[in-house]
CSV table of C-alpha atoms in Angstrom, one decimal:
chain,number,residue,atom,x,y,z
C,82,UNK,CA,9.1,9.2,29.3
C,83,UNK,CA,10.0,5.4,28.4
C,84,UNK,CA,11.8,6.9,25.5
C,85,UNK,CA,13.6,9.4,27.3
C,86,UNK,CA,14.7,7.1,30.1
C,87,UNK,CA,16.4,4.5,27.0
C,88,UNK,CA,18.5,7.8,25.8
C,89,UNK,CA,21.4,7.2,28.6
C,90,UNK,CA,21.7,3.4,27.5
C,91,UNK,CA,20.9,4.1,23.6
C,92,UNK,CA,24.4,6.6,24.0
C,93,UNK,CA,26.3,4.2,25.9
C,94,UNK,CA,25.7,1.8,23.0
C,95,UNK,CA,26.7,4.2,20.3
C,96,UNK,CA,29.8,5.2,22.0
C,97,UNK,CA,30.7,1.2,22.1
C,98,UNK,CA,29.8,1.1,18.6
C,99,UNK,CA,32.3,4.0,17.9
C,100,UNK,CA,34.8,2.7,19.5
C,101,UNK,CA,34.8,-0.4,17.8
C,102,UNK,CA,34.7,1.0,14.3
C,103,UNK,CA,37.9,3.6,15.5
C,104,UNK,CA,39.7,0.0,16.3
C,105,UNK,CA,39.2,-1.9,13.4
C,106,UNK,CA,39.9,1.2,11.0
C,107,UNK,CA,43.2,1.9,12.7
C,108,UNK,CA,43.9,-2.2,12.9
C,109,UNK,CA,43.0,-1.8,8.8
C,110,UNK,CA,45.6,1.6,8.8
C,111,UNK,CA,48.7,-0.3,10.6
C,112,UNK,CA,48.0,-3.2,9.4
C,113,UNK,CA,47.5,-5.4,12.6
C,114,UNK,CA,45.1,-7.9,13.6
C,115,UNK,CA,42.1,-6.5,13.8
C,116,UNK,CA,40.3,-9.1,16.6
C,117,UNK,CA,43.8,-7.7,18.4
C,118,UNK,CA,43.3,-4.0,18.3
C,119,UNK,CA,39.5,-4.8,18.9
C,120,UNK,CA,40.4,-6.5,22.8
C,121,UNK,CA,42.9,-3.9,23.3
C,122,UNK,CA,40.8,-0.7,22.5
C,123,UNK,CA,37.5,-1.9,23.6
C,124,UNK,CA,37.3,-5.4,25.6
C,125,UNK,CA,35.7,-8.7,23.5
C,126,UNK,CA,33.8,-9.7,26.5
C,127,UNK,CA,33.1,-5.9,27.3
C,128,UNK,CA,31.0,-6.2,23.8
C,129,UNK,CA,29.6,-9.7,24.6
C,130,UNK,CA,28.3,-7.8,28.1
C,131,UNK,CA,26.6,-5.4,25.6
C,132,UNK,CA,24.8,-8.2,23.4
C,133,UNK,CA,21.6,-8.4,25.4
C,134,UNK,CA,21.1,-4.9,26.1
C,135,UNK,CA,21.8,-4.1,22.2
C,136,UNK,CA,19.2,-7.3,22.0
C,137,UNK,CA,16.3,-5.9,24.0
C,138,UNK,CA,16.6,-2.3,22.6
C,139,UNK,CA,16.5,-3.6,18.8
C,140,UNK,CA,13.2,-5.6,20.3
C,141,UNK,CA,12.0,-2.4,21.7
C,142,UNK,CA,12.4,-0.3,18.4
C,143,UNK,CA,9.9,-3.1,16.5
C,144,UNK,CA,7.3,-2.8,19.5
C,145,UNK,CA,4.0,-2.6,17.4
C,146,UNK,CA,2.6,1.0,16.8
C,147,UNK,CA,-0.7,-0.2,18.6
C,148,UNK,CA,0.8,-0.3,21.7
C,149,UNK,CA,3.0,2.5,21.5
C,150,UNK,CA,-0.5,4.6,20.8
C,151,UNK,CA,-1.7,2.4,23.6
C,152,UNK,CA,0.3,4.5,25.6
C,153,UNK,CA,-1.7,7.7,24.5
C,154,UNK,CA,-4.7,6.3,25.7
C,155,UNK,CA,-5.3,9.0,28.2
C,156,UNK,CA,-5.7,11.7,25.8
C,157,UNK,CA,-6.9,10.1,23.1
C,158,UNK,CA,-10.5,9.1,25.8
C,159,UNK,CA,-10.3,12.7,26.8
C,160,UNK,CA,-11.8,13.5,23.1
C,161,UNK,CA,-13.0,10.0,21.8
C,162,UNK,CA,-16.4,9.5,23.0
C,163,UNK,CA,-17.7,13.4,22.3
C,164,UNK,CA,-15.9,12.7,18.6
C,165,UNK,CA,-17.9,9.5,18.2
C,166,UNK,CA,-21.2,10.9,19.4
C,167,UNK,CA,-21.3,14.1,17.3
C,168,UNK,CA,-21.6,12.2,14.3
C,169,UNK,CA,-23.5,9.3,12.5
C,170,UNK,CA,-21.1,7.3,10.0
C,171,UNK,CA,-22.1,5.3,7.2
C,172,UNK,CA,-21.0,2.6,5.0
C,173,UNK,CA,-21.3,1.1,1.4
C,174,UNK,CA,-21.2,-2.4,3.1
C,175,UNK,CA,-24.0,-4.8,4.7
C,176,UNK,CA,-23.6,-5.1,8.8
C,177,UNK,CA,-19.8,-3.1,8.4
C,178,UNK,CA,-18.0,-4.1,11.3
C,179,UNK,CA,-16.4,-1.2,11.8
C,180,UNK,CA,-19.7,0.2,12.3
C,181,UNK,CA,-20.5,-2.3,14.9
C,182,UNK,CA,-17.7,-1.5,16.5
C,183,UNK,CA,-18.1,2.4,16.6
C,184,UNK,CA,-22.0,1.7,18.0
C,185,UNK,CA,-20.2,-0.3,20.4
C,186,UNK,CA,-17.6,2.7,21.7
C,187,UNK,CA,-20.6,5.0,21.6
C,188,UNK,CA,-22.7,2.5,23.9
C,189,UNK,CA,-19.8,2.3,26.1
C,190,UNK,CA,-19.0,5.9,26.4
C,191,UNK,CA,-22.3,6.4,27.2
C,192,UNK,CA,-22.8,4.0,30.1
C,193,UNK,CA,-19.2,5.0,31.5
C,194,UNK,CA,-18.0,1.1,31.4
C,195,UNK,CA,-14.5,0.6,31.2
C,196,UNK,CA,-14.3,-2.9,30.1
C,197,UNK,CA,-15.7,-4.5,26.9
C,198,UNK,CA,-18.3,-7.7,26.7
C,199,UNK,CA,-16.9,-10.6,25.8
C,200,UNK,CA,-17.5,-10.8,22.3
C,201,UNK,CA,-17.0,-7.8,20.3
C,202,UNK,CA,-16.4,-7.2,16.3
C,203,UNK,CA,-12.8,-7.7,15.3
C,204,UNK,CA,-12.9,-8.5,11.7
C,205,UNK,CA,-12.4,-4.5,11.3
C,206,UNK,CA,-8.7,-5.5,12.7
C,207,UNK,CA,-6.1,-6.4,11.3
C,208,UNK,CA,-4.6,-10.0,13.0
C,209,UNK,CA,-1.3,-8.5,14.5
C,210,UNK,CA,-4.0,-5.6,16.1
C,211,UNK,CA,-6.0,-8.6,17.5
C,212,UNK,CA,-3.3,-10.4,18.9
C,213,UNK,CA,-2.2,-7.6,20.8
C,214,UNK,CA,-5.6,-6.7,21.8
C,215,UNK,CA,-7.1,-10.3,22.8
C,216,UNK,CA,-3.0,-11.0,24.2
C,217,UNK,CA,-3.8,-11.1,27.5
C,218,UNK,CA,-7.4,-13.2,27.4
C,219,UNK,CA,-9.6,-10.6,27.8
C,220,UNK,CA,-9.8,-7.6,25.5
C,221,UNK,CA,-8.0,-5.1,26.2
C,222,UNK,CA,-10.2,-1.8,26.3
C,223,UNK,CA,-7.8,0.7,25.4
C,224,UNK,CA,-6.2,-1.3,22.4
C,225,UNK,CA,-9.5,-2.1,20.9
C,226,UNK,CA,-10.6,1.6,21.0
C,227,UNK,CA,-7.3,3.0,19.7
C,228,UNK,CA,-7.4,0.5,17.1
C,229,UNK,CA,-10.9,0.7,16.1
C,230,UNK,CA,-10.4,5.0,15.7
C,231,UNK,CA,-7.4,3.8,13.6
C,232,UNK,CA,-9.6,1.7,11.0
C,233,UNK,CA,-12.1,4.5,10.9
C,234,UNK,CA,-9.4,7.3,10.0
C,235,UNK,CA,-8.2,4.7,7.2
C,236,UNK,CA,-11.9,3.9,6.0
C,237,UNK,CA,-12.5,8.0,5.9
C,238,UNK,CA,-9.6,8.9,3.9
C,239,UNK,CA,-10.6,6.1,1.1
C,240,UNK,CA,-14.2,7.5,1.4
C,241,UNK,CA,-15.5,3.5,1.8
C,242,UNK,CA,-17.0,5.6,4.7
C,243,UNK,CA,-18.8,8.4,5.2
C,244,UNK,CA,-20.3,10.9,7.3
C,245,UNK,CA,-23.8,12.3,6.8
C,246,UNK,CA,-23.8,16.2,6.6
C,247,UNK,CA,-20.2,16.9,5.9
C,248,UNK,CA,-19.3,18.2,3.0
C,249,UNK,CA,-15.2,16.8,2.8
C,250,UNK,CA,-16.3,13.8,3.8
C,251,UNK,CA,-18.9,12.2,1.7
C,252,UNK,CA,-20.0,9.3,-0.3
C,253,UNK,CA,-18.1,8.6,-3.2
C,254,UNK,CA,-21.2,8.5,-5.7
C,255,UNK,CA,-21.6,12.1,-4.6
C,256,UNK,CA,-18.0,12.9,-6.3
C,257,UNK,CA,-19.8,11.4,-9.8
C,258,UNK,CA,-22.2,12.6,-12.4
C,259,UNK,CA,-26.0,12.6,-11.0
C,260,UNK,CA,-27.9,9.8,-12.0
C,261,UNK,CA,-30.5,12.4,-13.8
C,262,UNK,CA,-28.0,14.4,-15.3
C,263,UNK,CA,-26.7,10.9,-16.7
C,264,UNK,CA,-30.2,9.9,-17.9
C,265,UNK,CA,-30.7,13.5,-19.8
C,266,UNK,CA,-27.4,13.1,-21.6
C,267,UNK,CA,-28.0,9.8,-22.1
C,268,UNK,CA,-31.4,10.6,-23.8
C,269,UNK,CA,-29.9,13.1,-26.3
C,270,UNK,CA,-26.6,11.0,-26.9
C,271,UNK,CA,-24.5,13.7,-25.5
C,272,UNK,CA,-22.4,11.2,-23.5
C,273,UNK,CA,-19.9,11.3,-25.9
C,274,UNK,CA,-18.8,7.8,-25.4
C,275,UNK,CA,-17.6,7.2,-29.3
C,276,UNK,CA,-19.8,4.1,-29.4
C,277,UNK,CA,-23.6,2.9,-29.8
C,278,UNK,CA,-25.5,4.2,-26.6
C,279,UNK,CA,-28.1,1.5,-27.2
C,280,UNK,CA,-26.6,-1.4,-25.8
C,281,UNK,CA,-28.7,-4.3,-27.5
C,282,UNK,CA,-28.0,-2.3,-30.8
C,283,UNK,CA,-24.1,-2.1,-30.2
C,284,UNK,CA,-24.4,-6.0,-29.2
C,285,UNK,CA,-26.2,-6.7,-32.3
C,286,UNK,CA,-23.1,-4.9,-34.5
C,287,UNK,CA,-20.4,-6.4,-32.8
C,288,UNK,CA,-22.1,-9.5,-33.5
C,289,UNK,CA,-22.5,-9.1,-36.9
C,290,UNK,CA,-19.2,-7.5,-37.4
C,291,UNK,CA,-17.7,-10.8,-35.4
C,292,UNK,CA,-19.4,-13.1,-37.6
C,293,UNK,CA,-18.2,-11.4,-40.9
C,294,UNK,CA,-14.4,-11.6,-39.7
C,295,UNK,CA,-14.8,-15.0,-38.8
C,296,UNK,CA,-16.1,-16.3,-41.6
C,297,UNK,CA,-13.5,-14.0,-43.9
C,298,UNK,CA,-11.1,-16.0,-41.7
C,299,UNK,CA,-12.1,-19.3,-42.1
C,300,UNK,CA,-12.4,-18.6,-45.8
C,301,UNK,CA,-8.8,-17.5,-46.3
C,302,UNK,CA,-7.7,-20.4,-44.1
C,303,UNK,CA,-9.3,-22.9,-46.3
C,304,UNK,CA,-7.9,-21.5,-49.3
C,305,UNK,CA,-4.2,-21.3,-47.9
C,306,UNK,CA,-4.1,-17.3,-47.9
C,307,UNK,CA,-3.0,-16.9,-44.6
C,308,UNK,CA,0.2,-15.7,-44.2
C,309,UNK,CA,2.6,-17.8,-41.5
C,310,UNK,CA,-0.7,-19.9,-41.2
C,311,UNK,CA,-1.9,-23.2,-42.5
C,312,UNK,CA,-4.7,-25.8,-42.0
C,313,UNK,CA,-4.1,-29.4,-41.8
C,314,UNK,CA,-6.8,-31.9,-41.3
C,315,UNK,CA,-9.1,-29.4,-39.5
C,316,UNK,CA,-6.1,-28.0,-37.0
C,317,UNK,CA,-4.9,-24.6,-37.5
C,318,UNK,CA,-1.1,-24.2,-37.4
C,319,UNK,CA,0.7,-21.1,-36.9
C,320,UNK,CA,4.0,-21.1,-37.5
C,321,UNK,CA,6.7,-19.5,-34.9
C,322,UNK,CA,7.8,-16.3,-35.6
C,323,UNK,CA,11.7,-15.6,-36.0
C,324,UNK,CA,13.3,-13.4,-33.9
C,325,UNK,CA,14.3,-10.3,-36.2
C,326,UNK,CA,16.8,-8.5,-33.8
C,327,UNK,CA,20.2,-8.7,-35.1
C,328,UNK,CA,22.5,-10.5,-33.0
C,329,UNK,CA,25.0,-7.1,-33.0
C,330,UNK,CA,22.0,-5.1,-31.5
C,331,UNK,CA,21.7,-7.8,-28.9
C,332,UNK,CA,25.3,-7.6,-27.9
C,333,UNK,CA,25.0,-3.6,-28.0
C,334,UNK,CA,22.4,-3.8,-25.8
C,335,UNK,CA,23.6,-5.8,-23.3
C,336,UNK,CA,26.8,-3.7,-23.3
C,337,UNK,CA,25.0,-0.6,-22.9
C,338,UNK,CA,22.7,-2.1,-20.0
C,339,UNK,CA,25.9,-2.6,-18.0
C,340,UNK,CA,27.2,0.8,-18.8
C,341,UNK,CA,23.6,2.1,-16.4
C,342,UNK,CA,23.5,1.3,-12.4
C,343,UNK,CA,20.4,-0.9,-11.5
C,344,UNK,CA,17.9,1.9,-10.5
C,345,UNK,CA,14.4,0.9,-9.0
C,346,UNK,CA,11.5,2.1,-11.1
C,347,UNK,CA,9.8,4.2,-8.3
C,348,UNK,CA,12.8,6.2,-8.0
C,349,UNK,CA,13.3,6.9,-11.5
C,350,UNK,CA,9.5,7.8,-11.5
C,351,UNK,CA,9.8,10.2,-8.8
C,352,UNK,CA,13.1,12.1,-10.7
C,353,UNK,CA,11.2,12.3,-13.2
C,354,UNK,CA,7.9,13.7,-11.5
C,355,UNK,CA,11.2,16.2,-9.9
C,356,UNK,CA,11.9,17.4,-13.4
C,357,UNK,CA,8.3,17.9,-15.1
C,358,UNK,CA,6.2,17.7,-12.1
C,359,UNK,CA,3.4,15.2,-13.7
C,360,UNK,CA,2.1,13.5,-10.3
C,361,UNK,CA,0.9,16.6,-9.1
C,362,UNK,CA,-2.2,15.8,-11.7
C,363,UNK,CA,-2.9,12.7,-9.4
C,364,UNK,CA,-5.5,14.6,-7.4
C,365,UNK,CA,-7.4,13.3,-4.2
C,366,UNK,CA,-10.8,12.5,-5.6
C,367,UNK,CA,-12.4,14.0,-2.8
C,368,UNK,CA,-10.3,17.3,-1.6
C,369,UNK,CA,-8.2,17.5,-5.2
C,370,UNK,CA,-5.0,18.2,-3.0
C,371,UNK,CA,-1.5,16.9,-5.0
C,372,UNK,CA,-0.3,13.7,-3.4
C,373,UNK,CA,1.6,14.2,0.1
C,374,UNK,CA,3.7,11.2,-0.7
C,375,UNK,CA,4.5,11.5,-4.6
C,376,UNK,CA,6.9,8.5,-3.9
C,377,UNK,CA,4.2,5.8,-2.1
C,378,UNK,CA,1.7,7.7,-5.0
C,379,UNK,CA,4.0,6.5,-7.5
C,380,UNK,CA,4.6,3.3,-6.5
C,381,UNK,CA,0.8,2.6,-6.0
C,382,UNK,CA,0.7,3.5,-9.8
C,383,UNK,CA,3.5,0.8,-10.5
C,384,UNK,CA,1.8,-1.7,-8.7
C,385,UNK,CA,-1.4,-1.5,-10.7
C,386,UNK,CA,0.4,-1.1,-13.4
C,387,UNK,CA,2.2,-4.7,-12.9
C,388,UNK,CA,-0.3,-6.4,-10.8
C,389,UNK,CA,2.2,-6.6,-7.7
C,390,UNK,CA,0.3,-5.6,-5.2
C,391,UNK,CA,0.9,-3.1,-2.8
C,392,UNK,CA,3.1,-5.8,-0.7
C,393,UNK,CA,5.0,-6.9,-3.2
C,394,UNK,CA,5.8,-3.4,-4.3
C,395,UNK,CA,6.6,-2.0,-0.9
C,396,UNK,CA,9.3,-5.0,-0.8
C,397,UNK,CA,10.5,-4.3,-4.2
C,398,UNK,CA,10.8,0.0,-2.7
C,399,UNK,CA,12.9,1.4,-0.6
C,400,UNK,CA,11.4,3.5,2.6
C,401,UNK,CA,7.5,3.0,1.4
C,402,UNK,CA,5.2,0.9,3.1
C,403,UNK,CA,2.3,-1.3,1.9
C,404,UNK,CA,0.3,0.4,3.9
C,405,UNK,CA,1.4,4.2,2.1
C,406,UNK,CA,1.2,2.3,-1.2
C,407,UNK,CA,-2.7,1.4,-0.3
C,408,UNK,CA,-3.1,5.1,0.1
């Protein structure tokens, strides 16, 4: 309803916004001043009178996605309770928070209390969710709760959490090789691993084969047999190595470069996933569906790939999100 009561005013600023752009291109047309045509066609001060309403809807378009699913409370307690108390979650981590949180909702539910103690776990949350929660002094009931569910939906999907007796969502050592089928092929070397399977006997090669190189090494040092390398008074000296590129195939290459836009590397992966279809083999672990988002999927890839980071990719990307990258 908030939104649909900001339509009349969101129109009246798009007409504005039309009508300067119709002044200035006809000013740029004719030729005449365009600050001119601007007063005459639409009013300066009319579109200084505009600035603070333009100002507070811009504000209102960044308002946190917490407290627009704030606003959602009512239905979202209608189901939240019964969905908490029908099943038993579990974690890979000592004293989860998130656990202690969900233990928390269930006690809550169950007593029919509105409000929450005074202390509760928030290290489940991120800071700009705790702000907005604990905003106001006391925490807000129907933040925290929206919030927490919102942690637990993210924890689910990356299976760091789990529920006992479902079959879609389980632990992730359930997705892997049973420990006794492991042992068994471990016994009869069937792990196919293309090294020793005994690891003090594969430690015990590599040493030996480590020792032999370095002493081959130091011998061929001494005697002056190393190519581009030398050994003065005890230091070894490697000398630089030239660059062979000729200077032509520089130039050409630079020419060439400019000849190509600058195109960002997750949308050149993604044409190319368009023509051969290759990120459909990153399958979900758990489900084996094809990524929803071959773009975020992508760029997750890339930022392994380069050590970025899912922020620093998602700045470095257009329209994809840390928070898609993470997934």
């Amino acid at each position: 309803q908030r939104h649909m009561d900001c339509r009349p005013d969101t129109a009246k600023a798009l007409r504005m916004f039309l009508d300067t752009i119709t002044a200035l291109q006809s000013a740029n047309d004719y030729g005449r001043n365009a600050l001119e045509v601007l007063d005459q066609k639409v009013g300066w001060h009319r579109l200084l009178r505009m600035k603070p309403e333009l100002e507070s809807m811009v504000e209102d378009k960044e308002a946190s996605p917490l407290a627009l699913a704030g606003e959602q409370y009512a239905t979202v307690s209608k189901y939240a309770g019964a969905f908490l108390q029908a099943f038993t979650f579990q974690s890979a981590r000592r004293h989860d928070p998130l656990l202690a949180a969900i233990s928390l909702l269930k006690r809550l539910c169950a007593e029919s209390r509105r409000t929450l103690p005074d202390r509760v776990p928030v290290t489940h949350l991120s800071q700009a969710d705790r702000r907005l929660i604990f905003g106001q002094g006391r925490p807000d009931r129907r933040l925290y709760e929206i919030a927490t569910l919102a942690a637990l939906r993210d924890r689910l999907r990356s299976a760091d959490i789990w529920v006992d007796g479902s079959r879609s969502f389980r632990p992730i050592n359930e997705h892997l090789m049973p420990r006794s089928t492991f042992t068994t092929m471990k016994d009869e070397e069937r792990l196919g691993l293309g090294v020793q399977g005994d690891g003090a006997k594969w430690l015990a090669e590599a040493r030996q084969m480590l020792d032999f190189n370095l002493k081959r090494l130091a011998h061929r040092a001494r005697s002056g047999k190393l190519e581009g390398v030398r050994l003065e008074a005890g230091t070894l000296i490697v000398t630089p190595i030239a660059g062979d590129v000729p200077a032509a195939a520089e130039e050409l290459n630079a020419e060439i470069s400019d000849m190509y836009p600058m195109v960002e590397v997750p949308d050149l992966l993604r044409e190319v996933h368009d023509w051969t279809g290759f990120a459909d083999h990153f399958t979900h672990v758990r489900t084996g569906d094809v990524p929803r988002n071959a773009s975020a999927m992508l760029a997750g890839v890339l930022a392994d790939a380069n050590n970025l980071g899912s922020k620093r990719m998602a700045s470095a990307s257009k329209g994809i999100s840390a928070h898609q990258i993470g997934w």
